[in-house]
Coordinates of C-alpha atoms and ligand atoms in Angstrom, one line a residue:
Chain A
X2 CA -0.1 0.2 0.0
X3 CA 1.5 3.2 -1.0
X4 CA 0.3 5.3 2.2
X5 CA 2.6 3.7 4.8
X6 CA 5.4 5.6 4.4
X7 CA 3.5 8.9 4.9
X8 CA 4.6 9.9 8.1
X9 CA 8.0 9.7 7.4
X10 CA 7.7 12.6 4.6
X11 CA 5.9 14.9 6.6
X12 CA 5.8 17.9 4.6
X13 CA 8.5 20.2 4.3
X14 CA 7.5 21.5 1.3
X15 CA 5.3 24.6 1.0
X16 CA 1.3 23.5 1.2
X17 CA 0.5 25.3 -2.2
X18 CA -0.1 23.5 -5.1
X19 CA 3.2 22.8 -7.3
X20 CA 4.1 25.0 -10.1
X21 CA 2.5 24.2 -13.4
X22 CA 5.9 22.5 -14.8
X23 CA 5.8 19.6 -11.9
X24 CA 2.1 18.6 -12.9
X25 CA 2.9 16.1 -15.5
X26 CA 2.0 12.7 -14.5
X27 CA 5.4 11.4 -14.5
X28 CA 6.0 13.0 -10.8
X29 CA 3.2 10.6 -9.8
X30 CA 4.7 7.5 -8.0
X31 CA 4.2 4.6 -9.9
X32 CA 1.3 2.3 -9.3
X33 CA -0.7 4.5 -7.5
X34 CA -1.5 7.1 -9.9
X35 CA -5.2 8.1 -11.1
X36 CA -6.6 7.9 -14.4
X37 CA -7.4 10.6 -16.9
X38 CA -10.9 11.9 -16.8
X39 CA -12.6 13.0 -20.1
X40 CA -16.0 14.9 -20.3
X41 CA -17.0 15.5 -23.8
X42 CA -19.8 17.7 -24.6
X43 CA -21.8 16.7 -21.7
X44 CA -24.9 18.2 -21.0
X45 CA -27.7 17.8 -18.3
X46 CA -31.2 19.0 -18.6
X47 CA -33.5 18.4 -15.6
X48 CA -37.0 17.5 -16.6
X49 CA -39.4 20.5 -16.6
X50 CA -36.6 23.1 -16.6
X51 CA -35.9 25.3 -19.7
X52 CA -32.3 25.8 -19.5
X53 CA -29.8 22.9 -19.1
X54 CA -28.2 22.9 -15.6
X55 CA -25.0 21.9 -17.5
X56 CA -24.4 23.2 -21.1
X57 CA -22.0 21.5 -23.4
X58 CA -19.1 21.1 -21.0
X59 CA -15.8 19.5 -22.2
X60 CA -13.3 19.2 -19.7
X61 CA -10.2 17.1 -19.8
X62 CA -8.4 16.1 -16.6
X63 CA -5.0 14.5 -16.5
X64 CA -4.2 11.6 -14.2
X65 CA -2.8 12.4 -10.9
X66 CA -3.9 16.0 -11.1
X67 CA -6.5 18.0 -8.8
X68 CA -8.8 20.1 -10.8
X69 CA -11.2 22.4 -8.7
X70 CA -14.5 23.4 -10.2
X71 CA -15.4 26.9 -8.6
X72 CA -18.2 28.9 -9.6
X73 CA -21.2 30.7 -7.8
X74 CA -24.0 28.7 -6.1
X75 CA -26.3 27.0 -8.5
X76 CA -24.1 27.2 -11.6
X77 CA -24.0 23.1 -12.0
X78 CA -20.7 22.5 -10.0
X79 CA -22.4 19.3 -8.3
X80 CA -24.5 18.3 -11.3
X81 CA -21.0 18.2 -13.3
X82 CA -19.5 16.2 -10.8
X83 CA -22.1 13.6 -10.2
X84 CA -22.3 13.0 -13.8
X85 CA -18.6 11.6 -13.4
X86 CA -20.1 8.8 -11.0
X87 CA -23.4 8.7 -12.6
X88 CA -25.4 9.6 -9.5
X89 CA -26.9 12.0 -12.1
X90 CA -27.1 10.6 -15.7
X91 CA -26.1 13.1 -18.5
X92 CA -28.6 13.9 -20.9
X93 CA -26.0 14.0 -23.7
X94 CA -22.4 13.7 -24.1
X95 CA -19.5 11.2 -23.0
X96 CA -17.6 10.6 -20.0
X97 CA -14.3 8.6 -20.3
X98 CA -12.2 7.6 -17.5
X99 CA -9.1 5.9 -18.4
X100 CA -10.3 5.9 -21.7
X101 CA -13.4 3.7 -20.8
X102 CA -16.5 5.3 -21.3
X103 CA -18.5 5.2 -18.0
X104 CA -21.8 5.3 -19.3
X105 CA -21.6 1.8 -20.7
X106 CA -20.6 0.5 -17.2
X107 CA -22.7 -1.0 -14.5
X108 CA -23.5 2.1 -12.3
X109 CA -22.9 0.5 -9.1
X110 CA -19.7 -1.1 -9.9
X111 CA -18.2 2.0 -11.6
X112 CA -19.2 4.0 -8.4
X113 CA -17.4 1.4 -6.2
X114 CA -14.1 2.6 -8.3
X115 CA -14.6 6.2 -7.7
X116 CA -14.2 7.9 -4.4
X117 CA -16.9 10.2 -3.3
X118 CA -16.6 12.8 -0.5
X119 CA -19.4 15.2 0.2
X120 CA -19.7 18.3 2.5
X121 CA -22.0 16.7 5.2
X122 CA -20.0 13.8 5.2
X123 CA -22.7 11.4 4.5
X124 CA -21.0 8.7 7.4
X125 CA -23.6 6.2 8.2
X126 CA -24.6 7.1 11.8
X127 CA -25.7 3.4 12.9
X128 CA -22.4 1.8 11.9
X129 CA -18.7 2.4 13.5
X130 CA -16.1 4.3 12.1
X131 CA -14.4 0.9 11.1
X132 CA -17.8 -0.3 9.3
X133 CA -18.1 3.0 7.5
X134 CA -14.6 2.8 6.0
X135 CA -14.8 -1.1 5.5
X136 CA -18.1 -0.7 3.1
X137 CA -16.6 -0.4 -0.2
X138 CA -13.8 -2.9 0.0
X139 CA -16.1 -5.6 1.4
X140 CA -18.7 -4.7 -1.6
X141 CA -15.6 -5.1 -3.6
X142 CA -15.2 -8.6 -2.2
X143 CA -12.3 -8.2 0.0
X144 CA -11.6 -10.6 2.9
X145 CA -12.5 -9.4 6.5
X146 CA -8.9 -9.6 7.5
X147 CA -7.6 -7.5 4.6
X148 CA -10.1 -5.0 5.1
X149 CA -9.5 -4.7 8.6
X150 CA -5.9 -4.2 7.8
X151 CA -6.8 -1.7 5.4
X152 CA -9.2 0.4 7.8
X153 CA -6.4 0.4 10.4
X154 CA -4.0 1.7 7.9
X155 CA -6.3 4.6 6.5
X156 CA -7.3 5.6 10.0
X157 CA -3.6 6.2 10.7
X158 CA -3.2 8.0 7.5
X159 CA -5.8 10.6 8.3
X160 CA -4.4 11.1 11.8
X161 CA -7.2 9.1 13.9
X162 CA -5.5 6.1 15.7
X163 CA -7.3 3.2 15.1
X164 CA -7.2 1.9 18.7
X165 CA -9.2 5.1 19.9
X166 CA -11.6 5.7 16.8
X167 CA -12.3 2.5 14.9
X168 CA -14.9 1.5 17.2
X169 CA -16.7 4.8 17.8
X170 CA -19.9 6.2 16.1
X171 CA -19.7 9.1 13.8
X172 CA -21.7 11.2 16.5
X173 CA -18.8 10.6 18.8
X174 CA -16.4 12.4 16.5
X175 CA -15.7 16.2 16.1
X176 CA -16.8 17.7 12.6
X177 CA -13.4 17.9 11.5
X178 CA -12.8 14.3 12.6
X179 CA -15.7 13.2 10.5
X180 CA -14.4 14.8 7.3
X181 CA -11.4 13.0 7.8
X182 CA -13.3 9.5 8.0
X183 CA -15.3 10.8 4.8
X184 CA -12.0 11.1 3.2
X185 CA -10.6 7.7 4.5
X186 CA -13.8 6.0 3.5
X187 CA -13.6 7.3 0.0
X188 CA -10.1 6.1 -0.3
X189 CA -10.7 2.9 1.3
X190 CA -10.5 0.8 -2.1
X191 CA -7.7 2.8 -3.5
X192 CA -9.7 4.2 -6.3
X193 CA -7.8 6.1 -8.9
X194 CA -10.5 8.9 -9.4
X195 CA -11.9 11.1 -6.2
X196 CA -14.6 13.3 -6.6
X197 CA -14.5 15.8 -3.7
X198 CA -17.8 18.1 -3.3
X199 CA -16.9 20.9 -0.7
X200 CA -15.2 18.2 1.6
X201 CA -14.0 20.7 3.9
X202 CA -16.9 23.3 3.8
X203 CA -18.3 22.4 6.8
X204 CA -15.4 23.1 9.2
X205 CA -14.1 26.3 10.8
X206 CA -11.1 28.1 9.0
X207 CA -8.3 26.7 11.1
X208 CA -9.8 23.2 10.7
X209 CA -10.4 23.6 7.3
X210 CA -6.8 24.9 6.5
X211 CA -5.2 21.7 8.5
X212 CA -7.4 19.5 6.7
X213 CA -6.6 21.0 3.1
X214 CA -2.8 20.7 4.2
X215 CA -3.1 17.0 5.4
X216 CA -5.0 16.6 2.1
X217 CA -2.4 17.8 -0.3
X218 CA 0.2 16.0 1.7
X219 CA -1.5 12.8 1.2
X220 CA -2.1 13.6 -2.6
X221 CA 1.5 13.9 -3.0
X222 CA 2.1 10.4 -2.0
X223 CA -1.0 8.9 -3.8
X224 CA -1.3 11.2 -7.1
X225 CA -5.2 10.4 -7.6
X226 CA -7.0 12.3 -10.3
X227 CA -9.3 14.5 -8.2
X228 CA -12.2 16.8 -9.2
X229 CA -12.8 19.4 -6.3
X230 CA -15.8 21.5 -6.1
X231 CA -15.8 24.5 -4.0
X232 CA -17.3 28.0 -4.2
X233 CA -14.5 29.5 -2.3
X234 CA -11.9 30.8 -4.8
X235 CA -9.0 30.8 -2.2
X236 CA -9.4 27.3 -1.5
X237 CA -9.4 26.5 -5.4
X238 CA -6.0 28.5 -5.3
X239 CA -4.7 26.5 -2.7
X240 CA -6.0 23.0 -3.8
X241 CA -6.1 23.3 -7.7
X242 CA -3.3 22.1 -9.8
X243 CA -5.7 23.7 -12.5
X244 CA -8.9 25.6 -11.6
X245 CA -12.0 25.7 -14.1
X246 CA -13.7 28.6 -13.4
X247 CA -17.4 28.0 -14.4
X248 CA -20.2 30.4 -15.1
X249 CA -24.0 29.6 -15.0
X250 CA -25.1 26.4 -16.6
X251 CA -21.4 25.0 -16.0
X252 CA -19.9 26.9 -18.8
X253 CA -16.1 27.1 -18.6
X254 CA -15.0 30.7 -18.2
X255 CA -11.4 29.8 -17.7
X256 CA -9.5 26.6 -17.3
X257 CA -5.9 26.9 -16.3
X258 CA -3.4 27.0 -13.5
X259 CA -3.9 28.9 -10.4
X260 CA -1.1 31.3 -11.5
X261 CA -2.0 31.6 -14.8
X262 CA -5.5 32.9 -13.7
X263 CA -4.4 35.3 -11.2
X264 CA -1.9 36.6 -13.9
X265 CA -4.3 37.0 -16.6
X266 CA -7.8 36.6 -15.9
X267 CA -9.7 35.7 -19.2
X268 CA -12.5 38.0 -18.7
X269 CA -14.4 40.2 -16.3
X270 CA -16.4 37.6 -14.9
X271 CA -13.4 35.7 -13.7
X272 CA -12.0 39.0 -12.4
X273 CA -15.2 39.2 -10.4
X274 CA -14.5 35.9 -9.0
X275 CA -11.1 36.7 -8.0
X276 CA -12.2 39.6 -6.5
X277 CA -9.7 42.3 -4.8
X278 CA -6.0 41.3 -3.9
X279 CA -5.5 39.3 -7.3
X280 CA -1.8 40.3 -7.2
X281 CA -1.6 39.5 -3.4
X282 CA -3.0 36.1 -4.0
X283 CA -0.2 35.4 -6.6
X284 CA 2.4 36.3 -4.2
X285 CA 0.7 33.9 -1.8
X286 CA 1.2 31.3 -4.2
X287 CA 5.1 31.9 -4.5
X288 CA 7.0 29.9 -2.1
X289 CA 10.1 31.8 -0.8
X290 CA 12.0 28.6 -1.4
X291 CA 11.7 29.0 -5.0
X292 CA 12.8 32.7 -4.9
X293 CA 16.0 34.2 -5.8
X294 CA 17.6 35.5 -2.3
X295 CA 19.8 38.4 -1.7
X296 CA 23.0 37.8 0.3
X297 CA 22.5 38.4 4.3
X298 CA 22.9 42.2 4.9
X299 CA 25.1 43.5 7.4
X300 CA 22.1 44.8 9.4
X301 CA 21.4 43.0 12.4
X302 CA 17.9 44.4 13.4
X303 CA 16.0 42.8 10.2
X304 CA 12.6 40.7 10.9
X305 CA 13.1 37.0 10.3
X306 CA 10.8 34.6 8.0
X307 CA 10.8 31.0 7.6
X308 CA 11.6 29.8 4.2
X309 CA 8.3 27.6 4.1
X310 CA 6.6 30.9 3.9
X311 CA 5.4 32.5 0.7
X312 CA 6.1 36.2 -0.7
X313 CA 3.0 37.3 0.4
X314 CA 4.0 36.5 3.8
X315 CA 7.2 38.1 3.6
X316 CA 5.3 41.4 2.1
X317 CA 3.1 41.2 5.2
X318 CA 6.1 41.2 7.4
X319 CA 7.6 44.0 5.6
X320 CA 4.5 46.0 6.3
X321 CA 4.4 44.9 10.0
X322 CA 8.2 45.6 10.6
X323 CA 8.3 48.9 8.6
X324 CA 11.4 47.8 6.4
X325 CA 11.6 47.0 3.0
X326 CA 13.4 43.7 3.6
X327 CA 13.2 40.8 5.9
X328 CA 15.4 37.9 6.6
X329 CA 14.7 34.4 5.3
X330 CA 15.8 31.7 7.6
X331 CA 15.3 28.1 8.5
X332 CA 12.6 29.2 11.1
X333 CA 11.2 32.5 13.0
X334 CA 13.3 32.1 16.1
X335 CA 16.3 33.7 15.2
X336 CA 18.3 30.6 16.0
X337 CA 18.1 28.6 12.9
X338 CA 20.2 29.0 9.7
X339 CA 19.7 32.2 7.7
X340 CA 19.6 31.6 4.0
X341 CA 19.3 35.2 3.0
X342 CA 17.3 38.1 2.5
X343 CA 14.2 39.4 0.2
X344 CA 13.5 43.1 -0.8
X345 CA 10.3 44.8 -1.7
X346 CA 11.7 45.3 -5.3
X347 CA 11.9 41.7 -5.4
X348 CA 8.5 41.1 -4.7
X349 CA 7.4 43.5 -7.6
X350 CA 10.0 42.0 -10.0
X351 CA 8.5 38.3 -9.3
X352 CA 5.0 39.5 -10.1
X353 CA 6.3 41.2 -13.3
X354 CA 8.3 38.4 -14.1
X355 CA 5.5 35.8 -13.7
X356 CA 3.2 37.6 -16.1
X357 CA 5.9 38.1 -18.7
X358 CA 6.4 34.5 -19.2
X359 CA 2.8 33.6 -18.7
X360 CA 2.5 29.7 -18.8
X361 CA -1.1 29.8 -19.6
X362 CA -0.2 29.9 -23.4
X363 CA -0.6 26.3 -23.9
X364 CA -3.0 25.2 -21.3
X365 CA -3.3 21.6 -22.9
X366 CA 0.7 21.1 -22.7
X367 CA 0.1 19.3 -19.1
X368 CA -2.2 16.8 -20.6
X369 CA 0.5 15.3 -22.8
X370 CA 2.3 12.9 -20.5
X371 CA 5.6 13.7 -22.1
X372 CA 5.3 17.5 -21.0
X373 CA 7.1 18.9 -18.4
X374 CA 9.8 15.7 -17.9
Chain B
X14 CA -49.6 -9.1 14.1
X15 CA -46.7 -10.9 12.2
X16 CA -48.9 -10.7 8.9
X17 CA -49.8 -6.8 9.6
X18 CA -45.8 -6.2 10.0
X19 CA -45.0 -7.8 7.0
X20 CA -47.7 -6.2 4.6
X21 CA -47.2 -2.8 6.6
X22 CA -43.6 -2.7 6.3
X23 CA -43.3 -3.9 3.0
X24 CA -46.3 -1.7 1.8
X25 CA -44.2 1.5 3.0
X26 CA -40.8 0.0 1.7
X27 CA -42.7 -0.2 -1.6
X28 CA -44.0 3.3 -2.0
X29 CA -41.8 5.6 0.4
X30 CA -39.9 6.9 -2.6
X31 CA -43.0 8.0 -4.7
X32 CA -45.2 10.5 -3.2
X33 CA -48.3 9.4 -5.0
X34 CA -48.5 5.4 -4.0
X35 CA -47.2 6.4 -0.6
X36 CA -50.2 8.8 0.1
X37 CA -52.5 6.2 -1.2
X38 CA -51.3 3.6 1.0
X39 CA -51.7 5.8 4.1
X40 CA -55.2 7.0 3.1
X41 CA -56.3 3.5 2.0
X42 CA -55.1 1.9 5.5
X43 CA -56.4 4.8 7.6
X44 CA -59.8 4.5 5.8
X45 CA -59.7 1.1 7.5
X46 CA -59.2 2.5 10.8
X47 CA -62.2 4.9 10.6
X48 CA -64.7 1.8 10.1
X49 CA -66.0 1.2 13.7
X50 CA -64.6 -2.2 14.8
X51 CA -67.9 -3.9 15.5
X52 CA -69.1 -2.9 12.0
X53 CA -66.2 -4.1 10.4
X54 CA -66.4 -7.4 12.1
X55 CA -70.0 -7.8 11.0
X56 CA -69.2 -7.0 7.2
X57 CA -66.7 -9.7 7.2
X58 CA -69.1 -12.1 8.2
X59 CA -70.4 -12.3 4.8
X60 CA -67.1 -13.2 3.1
X61 CA -65.3 -14.9 5.9
X62 CA -68.1 -16.0 8.2
X63 CA -67.8 -16.2 12.0
X64 CA -64.6 -17.2 13.8
X65 CA -61.0 -16.9 13.7
X66 CA -60.4 -15.7 10.2
X67 CA -62.8 -13.1 10.4
X68 CA -61.2 -11.5 13.5
X69 CA -57.6 -12.3 12.1
X70 CA -58.5 -10.3 8.8
X71 CA -60.0 -7.3 10.8
X72 CA -57.0 -7.1 13.0
X73 CA -54.5 -7.1 10.2
X74 CA -56.4 -4.2 8.4
X75 CA -56.5 -2.2 11.6
X76 CA -53.1 -2.7 12.5
X77 CA -51.9 -1.5 8.9
X78 CA -52.1 2.1 9.1
X79 CA -49.8 2.9 12.2
X80 CA -47.2 0.5 10.4
X81 CA -47.3 1.4 7.1
X82 CA -47.4 5.3 7.8
X83 CA -44.3 4.8 10.2
X84 CA -42.3 2.9 7.6
X85 CA -43.1 5.6 5.0
X86 CA -42.1 8.5 7.3
X87 CA -39.2 6.8 8.7
X88 CA -37.8 5.8 5.5
X89 CA -38.3 9.1 3.8
X90 CA -37.0 10.8 6.8
X91 CA -33.5 9.3 6.2
X92 CA -31.1 12.2 5.7
X93 CA -30.6 12.9 1.9
X94 CA -27.2 13.3 2.2
X95 CA -26.7 9.8 3.5
X96 CA -28.5 8.1 0.9
X97 CA -26.6 10.3 -1.6
X98 CA -23.1 9.1 -0.1
X99 CA -24.3 5.3 0.0
X100 CA -25.4 5.4 -4.0
X101 CA -22.1 7.2 -4.2
X102 CA -20.2 4.2 -2.9
X103 CA -21.7 2.0 -5.2
X104 CA -24.7 0.5 -2.9
X105 CA -27.4 -1.0 -4.8
X106 CA -30.9 0.1 -3.8
X107 CA -31.7 -3.0 -1.9
X108 CA -28.4 -2.8 -0.5
X109 CA -28.8 0.7 0.8
X110 CA -32.5 0.0 2.0
X111 CA -31.6 -3.1 4.3
X112 CA -28.2 -2.0 5.6
X113 CA -28.8 1.9 5.6
X114 CA -32.4 3.2 5.3
X115 CA -34.2 0.3 7.2
X116 CA -31.7 0.3 10.3
X117 CA -31.9 4.3 10.5
X118 CA -35.7 4.4 9.8
X119 CA -36.1 1.4 12.5
X120 CA -36.9 3.1 15.8
X121 CA -39.7 5.1 13.9
X122 CA -41.0 1.7 12.3
X123 CA -40.8 -0.3 15.4
X124 CA -42.8 2.7 17.5
X125 CA -45.5 2.0 14.6
X126 CA -45.5 -1.7 15.3
X127 CA -45.6 -0.6 19.0
X128 CA -48.9 1.5 18.7
X129 CA -50.3 -1.1 16.3
X130 CA -50.1 -3.9 18.6
X131 CA -51.6 -1.8 21.4
X132 CA -54.6 -0.7 19.4
X133 CA -55.3 -4.4 18.2
X134 CA -55.1 -5.8 21.6
X135 CA -58.1 -3.9 22.7
X136 CA -60.0 -4.5 19.3
X137 CA -59.2 -8.5 19.5
X138 CA -61.4 -8.4 22.5
X139 CA -64.5 -7.6 20.5
X140 CA -63.6 -10.4 18.3
X141 CA -65.6 -12.4 20.6
X142 CA -68.6 -10.7 19.1
X143 CA -68.1 -12.8 15.9
X144 CA -67.2 -16.1 17.7
X145 CA -63.2 -15.2 17.7
X146 CA -61.0 -16.8 20.2
X147 CA -59.5 -14.9 23.0
X148 CA -60.3 -12.8 26.4
X149 CA -63.1 -10.9 24.8
X150 CA -65.2 -14.1 25.7
X151 CA -65.0 -13.4 29.2
X152 CA -66.2 -9.8 28.8
X153 CA -68.8 -10.9 26.5
X154 CA -70.0 -13.6 28.7
X155 CA -69.8 -11.5 32.0
X156 CA -72.0 -8.4 30.2
X157 CA -74.4 -11.1 28.8
X158 CA -75.3 -12.4 32.2
X159 CA -74.9 -8.9 33.9
X160 CA -76.2 -8.8 37.2
X161 CA -75.9 -12.6 38.0
X162 CA -73.1 -13.9 40.4
X163 CA -69.6 -13.2 39.5
X164 CA -70.6 -11.6 36.4
X165 CA -68.9 -8.4 37.2
X166 CA -65.8 -10.2 38.4
X167 CA -65.9 -12.2 34.8
X168 CA -65.8 -8.8 33.0
X169 CA -63.3 -7.3 35.3
X170 CA -60.8 -10.3 34.9
X171 CA -61.3 -10.2 31.4
X172 CA -60.6 -6.6 31.1
X173 CA -57.7 -6.5 33.5
X174 CA -56.0 -9.5 31.7
X175 CA -56.3 -7.8 28.5
X176 CA -54.8 -4.4 30.2
X177 CA -51.9 -6.6 31.5
X178 CA -51.1 -8.4 28.2
X179 CA -51.0 -4.8 26.5
X180 CA -48.6 -3.5 29.3
X181 CA -46.4 -6.9 28.7
X182 CA -46.3 -6.2 25.1
X183 CA -45.4 -2.7 25.6
X184 CA -42.3 -3.9 27.9
X185 CA -41.1 -6.5 25.2
X186 CA -41.1 -3.8 22.6
X187 CA -39.0 -1.5 24.9
X188 CA -36.6 -4.4 25.1
X189 CA -36.5 -5.2 21.4
X190 CA -35.8 -1.4 20.7
X191 CA -32.9 -1.5 23.0
X192 CA -31.6 -4.6 21.4
X193 CA -32.0 -3.8 17.6
X194 CA -31.4 -0.3 17.6
X195 CA -27.9 0.8 16.7
X196 CA -26.1 2.5 19.6
X197 CA -24.8 5.3 17.0
X198 CA -28.7 6.5 16.6
X199 CA -30.2 5.9 20.0
X200 CA -31.4 9.1 21.5
Ligands
ATP29 N1 -32.3 16.8 -8.8 C1 -32.6 18.2 -9.4 N2 -33.7 18.5 -10.2 C2 -34.0 19.9 -10.8 N3 -33.2 20.5 -10.8 C3 -32.1 20.6 -10.3 C4 -31.6 19.4 -9.3 N4 -30.6 19.3 -9.1 C5 -30.0 20.7 -9.2 N5 -31.0 21.5 -10.0 C6 -30.9 22.7 -10.7 O1 -29.4 22.7 -11.5 C7 -28.5 23.8 -11.3 C8 -27.4 23.5 -10.7 O2 -27.1 22.9 -9.6 P1 -25.8 22.2 -8.7 O3 -26.4 21.5 -7.6 O4 -25.1 21.4 -9.7 O5 -25.3 23.7 -8.4 P2 -23.9 23.8 -7.7 O6 -22.9 24.6 -8.4 O7 -23.3 22.9 -7.0 O8 -24.2 25.1 -6.5 P3 -24.0 24.9 -4.8 O9 -22.6 25.8 -4.9 O10 -25.0 25.9 -4.3 O11 -24.2 23.5 -4.4 C9 -29.5 24.6 -10.2 O12 -30.0 25.7 -10.9 C10 -30.3 23.7 -9.5 O13 -31.6 24.3 -9.1
MG30 MG1 -23.2 21.9 -5.0

């Protein structure tokens, strides 16, 4: 199982998504990767409604990629997602997973191979945590022994010690813990594809942030293909390798990397969705780790920031300390190693630079497995 | 009682997902309930004659409403996000029904069964009127020779026994409820 080595690799990497070039499936560990998902000209009209809820959407998602569907309430995000596991049958169009037409598969069997996480967790209140997680493996015919081992492993992975939690009922867990169980349950049979509909929506900001970080760390190990729905653009920026900004009837306004969308919103609709502070958000996506640092200056009275932070955090610290440069160090305590410094001009240059060599010119490049490797 | 449970729960299961048949089922079963018991027993003499069959048939009809209605209410009250999650995990409709919906609706279904039982224990006594079996005979005999020696006692014994039986059944249901409802959903 791919997940056992997790804790040994607890992230020293930044928590924002990797840059566009590292998205190629080649980065995914062998054997655990996801499968491509293709929506081809898919439409859903609900009976009795004039306008279709989803109007001719075409969307290609590379193996091992997190694509976030973001858009206002009622724009058709959930409908689009549910067509992938056929909880909603498309009116027309084709859906392929790993090249297979899912509309030709047995719906129940197909769903067992697609992880599904929803905001309300949907845990079965009358079953213990272990039973909840073990359901899909059992339906797939796994032995009791193998299922039990897998359940234990997954509880460890999502940070709930099995000894303490396996025999509890859902109501005996906090909301955040229930969400983790929801994720564990979706991962149970190691499906190549996961659908997540506002999975962290019902939690407080701090818990959400932690769940997001943990999930991204997990995903770096697993390399699943993930469709993630949210209406929170900041969550989209954080979680998405690519983001599909959807307008009414699930019409794609822009489909690109977070960096590219912030740098060059396709139209006013996308801009309005980004809201104010788009450039600040771009800084937030740039890790200090990737920045060109200046040598450590002679002055010793500068504030210090950890190299795990983003350029946005560096700017924040400059504003806070009233100085136009800060030291970048292993940690904030002042005792760790100091790697260099960064100045306000550097931040401006980073923004200007990134816009100049805009990676959004060829959004399909990442779908080609040979790209970026 | 067992017959009523099977028909009632079955009817509920078949119809709860569709508004029209389920309201039809509740309306029909509640129509049975509005017929006075003596009248129904009398009407049934026609097709079923006097005796046990007649009483049994009447009791099943009366027991249906609370069971059917509670089954429908219980099953359709199961949180839609839970049903959604179950379907999304690839549970077939019947597996979802038996493994998820019925266990979750069980306390409600059981309380329907409990109300039914109480109700028909009372009505069963009247079954003696059409030569059915049971304690009702005591009461009717007593009433028939009212004023004679021990007649009042006979009525009281019959009535008391019925009350005690009803209480015992109720107690049994409380125990069954404890034993069959998951700890995860117990109040
Ligand atoms: N079962 C249904 N029957 C009829 N119309 C529906 C159904 N489900 C959704 N719709 C309609 O389809 C449109 C898209 O709904 P959908 O649930 O996909 O939106 P969403 O983008 O997920 O919104 P939210 O962010 O609020 O969850 C809405 O206008 C909604 O009213
Ligand atoms: Mg939705």
